[in-house]
Amino acid sequence: MKFTLSWLKDHLATDAALTEITDKLTAIGLELEAVADRAADLAPFTVAHVIEARQHPNADRLRVCLVDTGTAQVQVVCGAPNARTGMKGVFAPSGTTIPGTGLLLKPSNIRGEASNGMLCSEREMGLSDEHDGIIELAEDAPLGAPFARVAGLDDPVIDINVTPNRQDCLGVRGIARDLAAAGLGALKPLDATVVEGSYDSPLAVELDFEADFAAACSCFLGRHFRGLTNGPSPEWLRRRLLAIGLRPISALVDITNYVTYDLGRPLHVFDAAKVNGPVQARMARTGETLLALDGKEYPLDGEITVIADRNGPESIGGVMGGAASGCTEATTEMFLEAALFDPHRTAATGRRLGIESDARYRFERGVDPAMVRPGLEIATRLVLRMCGGETSHTVLAGTPDGPAKVVDFRPARVTELIGIDVAAAEQRTILSDLGFGVAESGGAGHWRVTAPTWRSDIDGEADIVEEVARIAGFDRIQSTPLPRLSVTAKPALATAQRRPAQAKRALAVRGMMECVTWSFMPRRFAALFGGGRDDLQLANPISSELDAMRPSLLGNLILAAGRNVDRGHDDVALFEVGPQYSDPTPKGQALAATGLRRGRNGRRHWAESPRMVDAYDAKADVLAVLDAIGAPTASLQIASEAPAWYHPGRSGVLRLGPKNILAVFGELHPRVLDRLDVTGPMVGFEVLIENAPLPKARASRNRAELLVSDLPSVQRDFAFVVDQATTADAILRAARGADKAFITEVNVFDVYTGQGIGDGKKSVAITARLEPKDSTLTDREIDAIAAKIVAAVGKATGAVLRG
Amino acid sequence: MTTDIDALRDELLAEVAGAADIAGLEAIRIATLGKKGRITAQMKGLGQRPPEERREAGASLNQVKDLLAEAIEARRLSLHEAELAARLASEGIDVTLPIRQQPQGRIHPVSQVLDEIAAIFADMGFTIAEGPDIEDDFHNFTALNIPPEHPARQMQDTFYLPPRDDGMPMVLRTHTSPVQIRTMRNSPPPHRIVIPGRTYRSDSDQTHTPMFHQVEGLVIGRDIHMGHLKGTLEAFCQAFFEVDNVRMRFRPSYFPFTEPSAEVDIGCSYQDGALRIGEGDGWLEILGCGMVNPRVLEACGVDPGEWQGFAWGMGIDRIAMLKYGIPDLRAFFDCDLRWLHHYGFVPLDVPTLSGGLSR
């Protein structure tokens, strides 16, 4: 919301300085966005007299001007065709930065003639695009005077951010009222003297609604004018509109815009000669259209309020007028409309038709119903003053009166809710100054507060507290520490909530870079990872690249890896811990720790060669995460089956029981990488963190007692020949289970296929560590345990010891 | 006789002293003290000497034998030292060669800042609450006193999904505030929670991304007032920005879910192109807050006559950018390895209040 200082002072009697006013605006919730003080910006530019303009001896298009600045005579070379002897213009001395071009003026020599300073055009002054010539000022413009003052540009323009609840401050008067309440001056009375009409309006007004739609337009006040002379508005009005960024059109149109910004009261003017009365507010009919003032044709329907005559819709109520009945310079008869339109319907209409207008902006926030008549009277006087003519008696349909909003209020709530002390008397003054009615009710400390008609946002006691607090000043609020709940702090995170950070740090320790990627991805890619459901598709994505909720984090990470590869980084190790979505319910959102690796496991190095990453790296990542989050890794089953986006032969799942999948890992399917247009190979993994069961709550943090022997442990190696399809897991499980009392560790140290091993077979060599309990293991005991291992592995897998 | 032994002693000692290496020394030892060595031979020859000479010669020979053994051992040690020194001298390496690689990962600034936030609010007695990203209209809007015609509900700001089977519009949460609703509906007051998470708005330009991170706080009690809100935020800002003092300014504002509402600015200055938080004449808006609107409490079945409190919300990405001088929000989500390495955090740097939030 923009306005000028002098405009504000039409409503506010104040001596406060500009900065005092702007600081106070922010302090009471009307946040200052910008203030443009053009008198200061344009200070170097002054009125100058061109004593003589002669042809430049060496350039056809240039003139050499002798300029009187009021304090000196300087020579300026000027290219403007209208530079001539005797004129008055705008002079900028050397050392000035020209606002329109950003250039710093320096003394110069142009084709042999000295030039000191510049005579400026409107474009150079940053005032308009006009650049056909230099600015010509009136002959009586005082020599040497600041140009800003002479041009009426010395009125500072203030721009504030009005929150959606404060429609009343979408008019200058409301802002003045707030400032007055905050102690910055006195609100001047509003002159809304009734202008008596001299004839009956030839156009009647009617509200034509079915009961359900009666709220669409609850009041329509109108008035007819005749004998008008429409034309440009007076200079003061044009300047104010220009200052706030509005284009002056003609007096009749400018008046409606002015009252909209002055009082927050939108109006509309019809060219009465083009209206085929009576003037009706009604719902539009499907099939009707309107060519609006913005030159666009809008389709209408039964949800849209229109002002219509016998010709059909003439304007979209509260949103925009129609071109057919719009006022022009030729208008001599006019019909002025001040109506009340339903905020919600106005908002919905504006949104559906895509129309932003000053009227819509105000009506959808709820204009002051009590301002219907004063607004019309004030506009009437402006019309008669600027355009002459005479006006009719007013015509009214409906009523602007609604029930007053009354709120029970306890002044003590200000202290209770805000923590500041504001005396009851001060509270009463603040509320009265803001236009609230205050009455005692039912004993001390209970007030009945009546909201002013312009504050439709007031809902309850908390709103009254806010009014008092913001005017009293939020700077009165004292910092108060929250009472401590316990002497030492308790954990903020439950066990499950600690897991994401544990997973992240475990993966980063393994050399992976943590990423954060969008929760969405292109739908066509989502389908590659088991997604693409209709109910996870965004209805209004910002682009088709971000239109589906991701079923897996892998797709975005693969694309991220691709971007890094494109930048020349072939070796990539990325992970993300975040949500993935299988359906739109809260349960359909799962937390995944997902990562991928591509390229080699390190850079080329003088001491050791890097190798290509493989599925076992991904498996190691998975186990690192599961260990870090405290999942029961020893109880996991591992199987060579993984979702379709993995290489079918080089991927696995880690399960707890037959159904609970904790993680999948493996080489990514080459077709998936192809579709994402990223070169592989790549390995990846996905750990579903929430699928890992939480440890049982324990009463004690004691560890189990450590039982170890000082007696030497023994290691024994076995090489088994098994079928190619036999898994290492099966061999290890059987070996571990052969004698749980003594076998503490079993591991694979060699896998071999080829010469000496039969076709379809492989050799798997394992080593087992045996730990004695009470006495050193004898050879006989060791042999017995070894035999058990051979037997158990043989029984489980058909393995035989390699000969 | 004794003269002979003395001569032999001097000869052999000279030989030992002249031994060039351990092998040569060993040869000398065998040639003197070995079974067939010269000293051994002399000892054997004692028997043939007259008894009166025997004792004296025996004693002298034993003396020489001990002396030689000592000399040989001393020489062995010195030769060994010399050989070791020579070997070590030949074994030098170029210590400037690069080490074997230990790839170093990084923690994303958002995660690091999240851990910092948790550390600070844990100390103030808060717990962390979370909720789903895909929300229904009720939790995201209606219960938060955002009426159907509120501009925030319009298409330009909110991502919509297809409505639920019961007709309920579904959205990507536009703030973490629906978790306030879920928390208050699921458990009775008092509450003291912070809610971090992903949030979404259909907005994309230089300073907006369609997804960003928010952290929200909610405190509900019987006598919680706006002074507590100010105290809490002041304490947080001092701890988070790791400065002794933070100037703060509460400006009245409007949010449907709080009443009164405020926007909060913190003091700042620019020095040598770097932003300093807490000091200086400038103001920087960092969050919105207010006292929970009674309508919100009512929507959660909490009696506003008995309970009241405050809520605030701020951008995690934004405060991370401010604290660590990260210029571009969009880069947070681009996964550029160079960016992650530069702005990311070493995984062992876990923020704590005891050890400091950052290095």
PDB file of N, CA, C and O in Angstrom, chain A residues 276-331:
ATOM      1  N   ASN A 276     -28.672   0.966 -20.026  1.00  0.00           N
ATOM      2  CA  ASN A 276     -30.070   0.779 -20.373  1.00  0.00           C
ATOM      3  C   ASN A 276     -30.771   0.246 -19.126  1.00  0.00           C
ATOM      4  O   ASN A 276     -30.914  -0.948 -18.960  1.00  0.00           O
ATOM      5  N   GLY A 277     -31.146   1.158 -18.223  1.00  0.00           N
ATOM      6  CA  GLY A 277     -31.602   0.854 -16.868  1.00  0.00           C
ATOM      7  C   GLY A 277     -32.770  -0.087 -16.780  1.00  0.00           C
ATOM      8  O   GLY A 277     -33.323  -0.457 -17.812  1.00  0.00           O
ATOM      9  N   PRO A 278     -33.151  -0.491 -15.574  1.00  0.00           N
ATOM     10  CA  PRO A 278     -32.514  -0.147 -14.299  1.00  0.00           C
ATOM     11  C   PRO A 278     -31.185  -0.898 -14.075  1.00  0.00           C
ATOM     12  O   PRO A 278     -30.912  -1.829 -14.806  1.00  0.00           O
ATOM     13  N   VAL A 279     -30.464  -0.440 -13.068  1.00  0.00           N
ATOM     14  CA  VAL A 279     -29.183  -1.071 -12.749  1.00  0.00           C
ATOM     15  C   VAL A 279     -29.424  -2.127 -11.694  1.00  0.00           C
ATOM     16  O   VAL A 279     -29.916  -1.833 -10.611  1.00  0.00           O
ATOM     17  N   GLN A 280     -29.049  -3.334 -12.036  1.00  0.00           N
ATOM     18  CA  GLN A 280     -29.364  -4.499 -11.205  1.00  0.00           C
ATOM     19  C   GLN A 280     -28.085  -5.174 -10.738  1.00  0.00           C
ATOM     20  O   GLN A 280     -27.171  -5.401 -11.538  1.00  0.00           O
ATOM     21  N   ALA A 281     -28.049  -5.522  -9.435  1.00  0.00           N
ATOM     22  CA  ALA A 281     -27.001  -6.454  -8.995  1.00  0.00           C
ATOM     23  C   ALA A 281     -27.639  -7.835  -8.993  1.00  0.00           C
ATOM     24  O   ALA A 281     -28.704  -8.024  -8.397  1.00  0.00           O
ATOM     25  N   ARG A 282     -27.039  -8.779  -9.679  1.00  0.00           N
ATOM     26  CA  ARG A 282     -27.602 -10.136  -9.739  1.00  0.00           C
ATOM     27  C   ARG A 282     -26.493 -11.129 -10.028  1.00  0.00           C
ATOM     28  O   ARG A 282     -25.358 -10.727 -10.310  1.00  0.00           O
ATOM     29  N   MET A 283     -26.837 -12.416  -9.947  1.00  0.00           N
ATOM     30  CA  MET A 283     -25.864 -13.422 -10.360  1.00  0.00           C
ATOM     31  C   MET A 283     -25.870 -13.467 -11.890  1.00  0.00           C
ATOM     32  O   MET A 283     -26.902 -13.320 -12.527  1.00  0.00           O
ATOM     33  N   ALA A 284     -24.676 -13.676 -12.455  1.00  0.00           N
ATOM     34  CA  ALA A 284     -24.595 -13.814 -13.913  1.00  0.00           C
ATOM     35  C   ALA A 284     -25.251 -15.120 -14.341  1.00  0.00           C
ATOM     36  O   ALA A 284     -25.518 -16.001 -13.515  1.00  0.00           O
ATOM     37  N   ARG A 285     -25.540 -15.216 -15.605  1.00  0.00           N
ATOM     38  CA  ARG A 285     -26.132 -16.447 -16.143  1.00  0.00           C
ATOM     39  C   ARG A 285     -25.094 -17.122 -17.021  1.00  0.00           C
ATOM     40  O   ARG A 285     -24.332 -16.443 -17.730  1.00  0.00           O
ATOM     41  N   THR A 286     -25.072 -18.442 -16.950  1.00  0.00           N
ATOM     42  CA  THR A 286     -24.122 -19.178 -17.769  1.00  0.00           C
ATOM     43  C   THR A 286     -24.314 -18.787 -19.227  1.00  0.00           C
ATOM     44  O   THR A 286     -25.448 -18.694 -19.707  1.00  0.00           O
ATOM     45  N   GLY A 287     -23.226 -18.533 -19.896  1.00  0.00           N
ATOM     46  CA  GLY A 287     -23.312 -18.117 -21.290  1.00  0.00           C
ATOM     47  C   GLY A 287     -23.093 -16.627 -21.458  1.00  0.00           C
ATOM     48  O   GLY A 287     -22.706 -16.175 -22.531  1.00  0.00           O
ATOM     49  N   GLU A 288     -23.354 -15.864 -20.382  1.00  0.00           N
ATOM     50  CA  GLU A 288     -23.092 -14.426 -20.479  1.00  0.00           C
ATOM     51  C   GLU A 288     -21.587 -14.182 -20.467  1.00  0.00           C
ATOM     52  O   GLU A 288     -20.827 -14.943 -19.863  1.00  0.00           O
ATOM     53  N   THR A 289     -21.168 -13.131 -21.121  1.00  0.00           N
ATOM     54  CA  THR A 289     -19.746 -12.764 -21.094  1.00  0.00           C
ATOM     55  C   THR A 289     -19.661 -11.269 -20.864  1.00  0.00           C
ATOM     56  O   THR A 289     -20.657 -10.546 -20.983  1.00  0.00           O
ATOM     57  N   LEU A 290     -18.468 -10.812 -20.532  1.00  0.00           N
ATOM     58  CA  LEU A 290     -18.267  -9.376 -20.372  1.00  0.00           C
ATOM     59  C   LEU A 290     -16.901  -9.005 -20.928  1.00  0.00           C
ATOM     60  O   LEU A 290     -15.892  -9.620 -20.604  1.00  0.00           O
ATOM     61  N   LEU A 291     -16.909  -7.967 -21.782  1.00  0.00           N
ATOM     62  CA  LEU A 291     -15.650  -7.375 -22.212  1.00  0.00           C
ATOM     63  C   LEU A 291     -15.296  -6.337 -21.154  1.00  0.00           C
ATOM     64  O   LEU A 291     -15.966  -5.322 -21.017  1.00  0.00           O
ATOM     65  N   ALA A 292     -14.225  -6.630 -20.369  1.00  0.00           N
ATOM     66  CA  ALA A 292     -13.916  -5.782 -19.214  1.00  0.00           C
ATOM     67  C   ALA A 292     -12.998  -4.643 -19.614  1.00  0.00           C
ATOM     68  O   ALA A 292     -12.514  -4.583 -20.747  1.00  0.00           O
ATOM     69  N   LEU A 293     -12.759  -3.752 -18.662  1.00  0.00           N
ATOM     70  CA  LEU A 293     -11.955  -2.558 -18.918  1.00  0.00           C
ATOM     71  C   LEU A 293     -10.510  -2.883 -19.275  1.00  0.00           C
ATOM     72  O   LEU A 293      -9.800  -2.047 -19.820  1.00  0.00           O
ATOM     73  N   ASP A 294     -10.063  -4.131 -18.941  1.00  0.00           N
ATOM     74  CA  ASP A 294      -8.694  -4.507 -19.313  1.00  0.00           C
ATOM     75  C   ASP A 294      -8.632  -5.025 -20.749  1.00  0.00           C
ATOM     76  O   ASP A 294      -7.587  -5.506 -21.193  1.00  0.00           O
ATOM     77  N   GLY A 295      -9.778  -4.944 -21.461  1.00  0.00           N
ATOM     78  CA  GLY A 295      -9.796  -5.337 -22.863  1.00  0.00           C
ATOM     79  C   GLY A 295      -9.981  -6.830 -23.080  1.00  0.00           C
ATOM     80  O   GLY A 295      -9.944  -7.305 -24.213  1.00  0.00           O
ATOM     81  N   LYS A 296     -10.163  -7.590 -21.996  1.00  0.00           N
ATOM     82  CA  LYS A 296     -10.328  -9.040 -22.161  1.00  0.00           C
ATOM     83  C   LYS A 296     -11.797  -9.412 -21.988  1.00  0.00           C
ATOM     84  O   LYS A 296     -12.524  -8.799 -21.204  1.00  0.00           O
ATOM     85  N   GLU A 297     -12.173 -10.455 -22.685  1.00  0.00           N
ATOM     86  CA  GLU A 297     -13.548 -10.960 -22.624  1.00  0.00           C
ATOM     87  C   GLU A 297     -13.611 -12.089 -21.606  1.00  0.00           C
ATOM     88  O   GLU A 297     -12.833 -13.044 -21.706  1.00  0.00           O
ATOM     89  N   TYR A 298     -14.493 -11.978 -20.612  1.00  0.00           N
ATOM     90  CA  TYR A 298     -14.552 -13.000 -19.559  1.00  0.00           C
ATOM     91  C   TYR A 298     -15.867 -13.765 -19.636  1.00  0.00           C
ATOM     92  O   TYR A 298     -16.932 -13.153 -19.734  1.00  0.00           O
ATOM     93  N   PRO A 299     -15.810 -15.103 -19.563  1.00  0.00           N
ATOM     94  CA  PRO A 299     -17.048 -15.900 -19.489  1.00  0.00           C
ATOM     95  C   PRO A 299     -17.596 -15.835 -18.072  1.00  0.00           C
ATOM     96  O   PRO A 299     -16.840 -15.875 -17.112  1.00  0.00           O
ATOM     97  N   LEU A 300     -18.919 -15.714 -17.952  1.00  0.00           N
ATOM     98  CA  LEU A 300     -19.531 -15.574 -16.632  1.00  0.00           C
ATOM     99  C   LEU A 300     -20.422 -16.778 -16.358  1.00  0.00           C
ATOM    100  O   LEU A 300     -20.786 -17.524 -17.266  1.00  0.00           O
ATOM    101  N   ASP A 301     -20.777 -16.951 -15.061  1.00  0.00           N
ATOM    102  CA  ASP A 301     -21.734 -18.013 -14.724  1.00  0.00           C
ATOM    103  C   ASP A 301     -22.451 -17.661 -13.438  1.00  0.00           C
ATOM    104  O   ASP A 301     -22.251 -16.567 -12.896  1.00  0.00           O
ATOM    105  N   GLY A 302     -23.267 -18.561 -12.953  1.00  0.00           N
ATOM    106  CA  GLY A 302     -24.156 -18.315 -11.825  1.00  0.00           C
ATOM    107  C   GLY A 302     -23.471 -18.137 -10.493  1.00  0.00           C
ATOM    108  O   GLY A 302     -24.120 -17.906  -9.473  1.00  0.00           O
ATOM    109  N   GLU A 303     -22.146 -18.260 -10.433  1.00  0.00           N
ATOM    110  CA  GLU A 303     -21.428 -18.016  -9.183  1.00  0.00           C
ATOM    111  C   GLU A 303     -20.813 -16.618  -9.149  1.00  0.00           C
ATOM    112  O   GLU A 303     -20.158 -16.255  -8.192  1.00  0.00           O
ATOM    113  N   ILE A 304     -21.000 -15.888 -10.219  1.00  0.00           N
ATOM    114  CA  ILE A 304     -20.344 -14.586 -10.341  1.00  0.00           C
ATOM    115  C   ILE A 304     -21.368 -13.467 -10.218  1.00  0.00           C
ATOM    116  O   ILE A 304     -22.406 -13.480 -10.899  1.00  0.00           O
ATOM    117  N   THR A 305     -21.083 -12.496  -9.330  1.00  0.00           N
ATOM    118  CA  THR A 305     -21.987 -11.357  -9.156  1.00  0.00           C
ATOM    119  C   THR A 305     -21.697 -10.317 -10.246  1.00  0.00           C
ATOM    120  O   THR A 305     -20.529 -10.010 -10.503  1.00  0.00           O
ATOM    121  N   VAL A 306     -22.775  -9.811 -10.877  1.00  0.00           N
ATOM    122  CA  VAL A 306     -22.579  -8.767 -11.880  1.00  0.00           C
ATOM    123  C   VAL A 306     -23.515  -7.596 -11.591  1.00  0.00           C
ATOM    124  O   VAL A 306     -24.516  -7.738 -10.892  1.00  0.00           O
ATOM    125  N   ILE A 307     -23.117  -6.441 -12.113  1.00  0.00           N
ATOM    126  CA  ILE A 307     -24.032  -5.313 -12.195  1.00  0.00           C
ATOM    127  C   ILE A 307     -24.513  -5.307 -13.653  1.00  0.00           C
ATOM    128  O   ILE A 307     -23.680  -5.284 -14.578  1.00  0.00           O
ATOM    129  N   ALA A 308     -25.822  -5.377 -13.824  1.00  0.00           N
ATOM    130  CA  ALA A 308     -26.343  -5.551 -15.187  1.00  0.00           C
ATOM    131  C   ALA A 308     -27.448  -4.538 -15.470  1.00  0.00           C
ATOM    132  O   ALA A 308     -28.047  -3.964 -14.561  1.00  0.00           O
ATOM    133  N   ASP A 309     -27.698  -4.344 -16.746  1.00  0.00           N
ATOM    134  CA  ASP A 309     -28.870  -3.562 -17.143  1.00  0.00           C
ATOM    135  C   ASP A 309     -29.628  -4.382 -18.179  1.00  0.00           C
ATOM    136  O   ASP A 309     -29.389  -5.582 -18.298  1.00  0.00           O
ATOM    137  N   ARG A 310     -30.464  -3.749 -18.952  1.00  0.00           N
ATOM    138  CA  ARG A 310     -31.255  -4.518 -19.903  1.00  0.00           C
ATOM    139  C   ARG A 310     -30.366  -5.109 -20.997  1.00  0.00           C
ATOM    140  O   ARG A 310     -30.741  -6.067 -21.670  1.00  0.00           O
ATOM    141  N   ASN A 311     -29.179  -4.507 -21.159  1.00  0.00           N
ATOM    142  CA  ASN A 311     -28.269  -5.034 -22.183  1.00  0.00           C
ATOM    143  C   ASN A 311     -27.489  -6.267 -21.710  1.00  0.00           C
ATOM    144  O   ASN A 311     -26.792  -6.894 -22.490  1.00  0.00           O
ATOM    145  N   GLY A 312     -27.582  -6.524 -20.389  1.00  0.00           N
ATOM    146  CA  GLY A 312     -26.796  -7.628 -19.846  1.00  0.00           C
ATOM    147  C   GLY A 312     -25.765  -7.094 -18.877  1.00  0.00           C
ATOM    148  O   GLY A 312     -25.858  -5.938 -18.443  1.00  0.00           O
ATOM    149  N   PRO A 313     -24.782  -7.934 -18.502  1.00  0.00           N
ATOM    150  CA  PRO A 313     -23.776  -7.524 -17.505  1.00  0.00           C
ATOM    151  C   PRO A 313     -22.992  -6.307 -17.976  1.00  0.00           C
ATOM    152  O   PRO A 313     -22.585  -6.236 -19.147  1.00  0.00           O
ATOM    153  N   GLU A 314     -22.843  -5.342 -17.079  1.00  0.00           N
ATOM    154  CA  GLU A 314     -22.060  -4.143 -17.375  1.00  0.00           C
ATOM    155  C   GLU A 314     -20.771  -4.100 -16.566  1.00  0.00           C
ATOM    156  O   GLU A 314     -19.846  -3.378 -16.915  1.00  0.00           O
ATOM    157  N   SER A 315     -20.723  -4.873 -15.454  1.00  0.00           N
ATOM    158  CA  SER A 315     -19.466  -4.975 -14.717  1.00  0.00           C
ATOM    159  C   SER A 315     -19.497  -6.223 -13.850  1.00  0.00           C
ATOM    160  O   SER A 315     -20.574  -6.762 -13.562  1.00  0.00           O
ATOM    161  N   ILE A 316     -18.314  -6.681 -13.470  1.00  0.00           N
ATOM    162  CA  ILE A 316     -18.197  -7.821 -12.563  1.00  0.00           C
ATOM    163  C   ILE A 316     -18.089  -7.245 -11.165  1.00  0.00           C
ATOM    164  O   ILE A 316     -17.134  -6.533 -10.852  1.00  0.00           O
ATOM    165  N   GLY A 317     -19.105  -7.521 -10.354  1.00  0.00           N
ATOM    166  CA  GLY A 317     -19.248  -6.835  -9.076  1.00  0.00           C
ATOM    167  C   GLY A 317     -18.004  -6.932  -8.196  1.00  0.00           C
ATOM    168  O   GLY A 317     -17.533  -8.010  -7.876  1.00  0.00           O
ATOM    169  N   GLY A 318     -17.473  -5.785  -7.832  1.00  0.00           N
ATOM    170  CA  GLY A 318     -16.344  -5.742  -6.908  1.00  0.00           C
ATOM    171  C   GLY A 318     -15.031  -6.141  -7.528  1.00  0.00           C
ATOM    172  O   GLY A 318     -14.017  -6.209  -6.835  1.00  0.00           O
ATOM    173  N   VAL A 319     -15.026  -6.411  -8.828  1.00  0.00           N
ATOM    174  CA  VAL A 319     -13.802  -6.916  -9.455  1.00  0.00           C
ATOM    175  C   VAL A 319     -13.334  -5.975 -10.569  1.00  0.00           C
ATOM    176  O   VAL A 319     -12.243  -5.420 -10.503  1.00  0.00           O
ATOM    177  N   MET A 320     -14.198  -5.789 -11.585  1.00  0.00           N
ATOM    178  CA  MET A 320     -13.786  -4.916 -12.687  1.00  0.00           C
ATOM    179  C   MET A 320     -14.997  -4.486 -13.504  1.00  0.00           C
ATOM    180  O   MET A 320     -15.951  -5.236 -13.660  1.00  0.00           O
ATOM    181  N   GLY A 321     -14.930  -3.262 -14.014  1.00  0.00           N
ATOM    182  CA  GLY A 321     -16.010  -2.750 -14.830  1.00  0.00           C
ATOM    183  C   GLY A 321     -15.948  -3.254 -16.259  1.00  0.00           C
ATOM    184  O   GLY A 321     -14.938  -3.822 -16.685  1.00  0.00           O
ATOM    185  N   GLY A 322     -17.046  -2.984 -17.004  1.00  0.00           N
ATOM    186  CA  GLY A 322     -17.101  -3.395 -18.391  1.00  0.00           C
ATOM    187  C   GLY A 322     -16.724  -2.256 -19.331  1.00  0.00           C
ATOM    188  O   GLY A 322     -16.900  -1.070 -18.998  1.00  0.00           O
ATOM    189  N   ALA A 323     -16.217  -2.630 -20.495  1.00  0.00           N
ATOM    190  CA  ALA A 323     -15.754  -1.613 -21.453  1.00  0.00           C
ATOM    191  C   ALA A 323     -16.928  -0.848 -22.040  1.00  0.00           C
ATOM    192  O   ALA A 323     -16.850   0.365 -22.262  1.00  0.00           O
ATOM    193  N   ALA A 324     -18.055  -1.542 -22.262  1.00  0.00           N
ATOM    194  CA  ALA A 324     -19.170  -0.929 -22.996  1.00  0.00           C
ATOM    195  C   ALA A 324     -19.719   0.296 -22.282  1.00  0.00           C
ATOM    196  O   ALA A 324     -20.033   1.313 -22.906  1.00  0.00           O
ATOM    197  N   SER A 325     -19.803   0.228 -20.930  1.00  0.00           N
ATOM    198  CA  SER A 325     -20.406   1.344 -20.185  1.00  0.00           C
ATOM    199  C   SER A 325     -19.354   2.166 -19.463  1.00  0.00           C
ATOM    200  O   SER A 325     -19.667   2.923 -18.556  1.00  0.00           O
ATOM    201  N   GLY A 326     -18.098   2.006 -19.851  1.00  0.00           N
ATOM    202  CA  GLY A 326     -17.028   2.754 -19.201  1.00  0.00           C
ATOM    203  C   GLY A 326     -17.089   4.235 -19.540  1.00  0.00           C
ATOM    204  O   GLY A 326     -17.578   4.630 -20.604  1.00  0.00           O
ATOM    205  N   CYS A 327     -16.588   5.077 -18.615  1.00  0.00           N
ATOM    206  CA  CYS A 327     -16.579   6.518 -18.853  1.00  0.00           C
ATOM    207  C   CYS A 327     -15.408   6.899 -19.750  1.00  0.00           C
ATOM    208  O   CYS A 327     -14.328   6.324 -19.663  1.00  0.00           O
ATOM    209  N   THR A 328     -15.639   7.844 -20.613  1.00  0.00           N
ATOM    210  CA  THR A 328     -14.594   8.365 -21.494  1.00  0.00           C
ATOM    211  C   THR A 328     -14.564   9.877 -21.361  1.00  0.00           C
ATOM    212  O   THR A 328     -15.365  10.469 -20.625  1.00  0.00           O
ATOM    213  N   GLU A 329     -13.649  10.510 -22.094  1.00  0.00           N
ATOM    214  CA  GLU A 329     -13.564  11.971 -22.080  1.00  0.00           C
ATOM    215  C   GLU A 329     -14.873  12.589 -22.568  1.00  0.00           C
ATOM    216  O   GLU A 329     -15.198  13.730 -22.247  1.00  0.00           O
ATOM    217  N   ALA A 330     -15.639  11.819 -23.348  1.00  0.00           N
ATOM    218  CA  ALA A 330     -16.885  12.340 -23.924  1.00  0.00           C
ATOM    219  C   ALA A 330     -18.079  12.187 -22.996  1.00  0.00           C
ATOM    220  O   ALA A 330     -19.180  12.634 -23.304  1.00  0.00           O
ATOM    221  N   THR A 331     -17.874  11.536 -21.851  1.00  0.00           N
ATOM    222  CA  THR A 331     -18.984  11.258 -20.950  1.00  0.00           C
ATOM    223  C   THR A 331     -19.558  12.545 -20.366  1.00  0.00           C
ATOM    224  O   THR A 331     -18.819  13.402 -19.864  1.00  0.00           O
TER     225      THR A 331
END
